[in-house]
Structure formats: structure tokens, C-alpha cells
């Protein structure tokens, strides 16, 4: 049956139903068959494709609202291809700081925050409406907020504020957790010079712990905090009474936490240094259950610490599920656990029986601990992991887990990668010295990211610009070297 014949014979609603089952190549071919079908693909086909191939992203979200379905598909398909070829633009987002920090990145659809030491650096996502057709939205540096009367910032996360996306919970080394409203900056203030922005603070959140706030995470209106000695607190931000906060004690050195209220069974996961370094506790319905309902093991017997936890890439072959969690381990492995699975260790004492990972990702050339993990990327199927040395980020496509590759961040700082945010076409990361981005999308120009005038301290900076003037050289290697 030729499609032209189909176009004449089949009513358009049947053609639209057929489009729901077509891949990108078939849709393109279909759009070339005749004028009528071409119109139909433009009217329905591309949006159907987009609904079936979600590419979550913070920085692209506002631009995508303005783009036609076809423009969005073109952007996604091109960046998916760049991901499979490991082709991207690498760009540091600032000169190195004068001291070494353990920074954290927090993203919303309008701003990116980098918290380092006593300071929050603010980058805004630029409006692409002023750009040419192919221009992608970029980010530009706006200024910083300083907290000089507190310990260093050790954790930060956006919390709900009627979609303003300007309220964060900030955790400090002295145990305080504060709700902070970041007031908007004035457009004219921006002239590439750093300046301090005023901060509006609300009262401290009821959460108050006596040691360092190692991790904060938020899902819906529930905020989870974890201190370095293992006190976990859960607070309902919509509730008038902050006394409703529920605490449990993990009794071990703790590193990372993750909360998911969107699962059919809401849960929190904790990463610690202990015989059971990754445990999952239920949220029932607004307090933390004190005993774990799942213990997630590694493939190795003596893997002793979990430094970061996140949720799975949305389009992985096992299907999108909130019950899948991805974790970065001390022994250099990234483990993927599916809590729906029955792969339990038998013969191990203790309840519940530990669950084994369904997938283990490893860079065979590095045993460095994994400090940060984030999922998304090309075809929504990538896992990115920031390692403890040489500012290396490792990438795996979960559909081809043995063909991973790694890359040193621009500047090659001899540093861990402390925090990562992976979106459909971009990875944002931060080392002890500065934030950086790898951009796999179309339309990257000299204006997309902050330009860095030659450093006044060149001895600290080993950046080499690329020949085309956009982005910087980075060192990449494949995990399977032949
Ligand atoms: C949080 O508090 C609000 C207001 O009291 C309530 O409607 C909501 O159900 C609570 N959320 C949870 C998860 O308990
Ligand atoms: C970055 O460092 C690695 C080893 O640490 C080295 O192999 C590589 O050549 C360096 N790359 C650049 C661009 O300096
Ligand atoms: C990695 O492997 C791909 C093919 O799988 C190849 O095209 C690419 O050149 C390799 N890159 C490096 C840095 O060896």
C-alpha cells in the first residue's frame, strides 16, 4: 500500500492514528508523500512525536513554548544525534574562584544557582525571542548573594512558591536551614561585573539540626533534610505548623538524600557510610517511617558509601517509573535499582532482604568515587556521573551501557565534580573552582554562555579555546578502548 494511495483512501483521523506508531524517519518520509499528508504531519505528527518522546529540560522550557512542534522536533533529533556521537560544546561559566569549595547547583526554568562557600551565584536563562531562528536560549551571569553571618552553604534546593521559582531552602554548615527569597535583579544592573544582591530572608525553617546540613531535597511540598551525623527531617512546607516536622536518626555518617512524593508509594532514600549504605524509607503519609522498607545493595560485597541519589532517565528501556533510583558509590560504580524487582539477596540476615541492582555502570579506567549523578540527556536515556578526581564526568546510554565515555571539564581542574544537572541537551556541572556546561544542542553561539575575557591570573587557568571561537577544548576518552 503506498502512502499516497492511503492518503486518498484513508480518512485523516486514521492517518493520525497511524502517526502515533511512527518513528522520526517514517514521519519525515510520510511528510514528503504529498501536500495533504505533509499538512497533516505538521498539524498533528510532530506534536504526537513530542508527546511520545519527552525531553525534560529547565533551560529550554520557556523557549520551547515559543517554538513550533516542528522546531522542537528538529532540536531534539539533532541533539539526540550529537549525544550518540559524543559531540558537544564545552564551556566554563566563570573564571576559577580564589578558594576551593564544595559547590552545589540548583536549577529552575528561569535561573541557575551555584552555591559556593558563603555565596550564591545567580545566572539567568536568557530569553531567546531576541535571537535569530536557530539561537538557543543561553545563560548569563547576573550577580551574587552573600551570607556572611552564617557558616558555609552546604546544600540548596528550590522549594514551591506559587511558580515564582525564586524561593530556595538553604542549608548551612552550622545546622541552620533557611527559606530564602531571591529578589529579582534589575535588567540594567547587568554589565558583566559581579555585584551583591540583597536577600530577603524568612524565618528559619523549623528544621534545626546540630550538625552540618549535608543534603536538602524537595518533592511537591515536602522538604527532606539530612545532617552529616544522620538526622533526617521531613517538613511539610504547606502546613502552617512547622512543628509537624518528623525526624529519624540513621546513626551513621550520612551524605545524600532523595525524596519522591510522586510515586504511588512516596519514599525517601538515604546514602551513608555504613554496612547498608543505601536505604529507602516510606513517607507515611506525612511523617518518616523509622525502619527502611528497602535496602539496596551493590554488586560488590564491600562497597561502603553512597554519595548521590537521583531518579532514573525518563525514557529508559525499562519504562518510566518513579520506583527506579540511580546512585553513585564510593567504589566508582553507578547502580540502578528497580524497587519493583524481586532480585533479592537470599541467605542474608536482616529484614528486608537486600535488593540487588538491575544495572551497574562503570568506567573501566577509573575507580574514583562517584560524587554526583544526574539523568536525562539524549533520547532521555543517559546517566551522567561526576567523579572524585580530575574533573571527570562519565556518561552512559542505558540502552548501550558498555559503550560509555568520559570527559574532563574545561580547564582540567584537578578536582571532584561535586554537583550535576543533566537536561535533554545540556549538562551543567561544578568543580571546586567553577561551574561549567556541556551543550549538545543546536544554535550555540558566542552569546549563548558568558564570555570569559582572558584571565588576569593565567597561571591558574589552562583553558584552550576551540579554533572556531565557540567553546573550549576538552579531553575525552571511550570506556571501551580498542
Ligand atoms: C501538607 O500540608 C497541607 C496543608 O496542611 C496538606 O493539604 C497536605 O496534604 C500535606 N501534605 C502531605 C504530603 O502530608
Ligand atoms: C587533562 O588531564 C588529563 C589527565 O589528568 C590529561 O590526560 C589531559 O591531556 C589533560 N587535558 C588537557 C586539555 O589539558
Ligand atoms: C569513541 O568511539 C567512537 C565510536 O564508538 C569513535 O567514533 C570515537 O572517535 C571514539 N573517541 C575517542 C576519543 O576515542
JSON list of N, CA, C and O in Angstrom, two decimals, residues 67 189 479:
[
{"chain": "A", "resi": 67, "resn": "UNK", "atom": "N", "xyz": [8.50, 27.81, 20.36]},
{"chain": "A", "resi": 67, "resn": "UNK", "atom": "CA", "xyz": [8.84, 27.09, 19.15]},
{"chain": "A", "resi": 67, "resn": "UNK", "atom": "C", "xyz": [7.65, 26.29, 18.65]},
{"chain": "A", "resi": 67, "resn": "UNK", "atom": "O", "xyz": [6.84, 25.79, 19.44]},
{"chain": "A", "resi": 189, "resn": "UNK", "atom": "N", "xyz": [21.21, 46.42, 35.71]},
{"chain": "A", "resi": 189, "resn": "UNK", "atom": "CA", "xyz": [22.35, 46.18, 36.60]},
{"chain": "A", "resi": 189, "resn": "UNK", "atom": "C", "xyz": [23.42, 45.35, 35.92]},
{"chain": "A", "resi": 189, "resn": "UNK", "atom": "O", "xyz": [24.57, 45.34, 36.32]},
{"chain": "A", "resi": 479, "resn": "UNK", "atom": "N", "xyz": [35.17, 4.36, 27.11]},
{"chain": "A", "resi": 479, "resn": "UNK", "atom": "CA", "xyz": [35.39, 3.33, 28.12]},
{"chain": "A", "resi": 479, "resn": "UNK", "atom": "C", "xyz": [35.93, 2.05, 27.49]},
{"chain": "A", "resi": 479, "resn": "UNK", "atom": "O", "xyz": [36.72, 1.33, 28.09]}
]
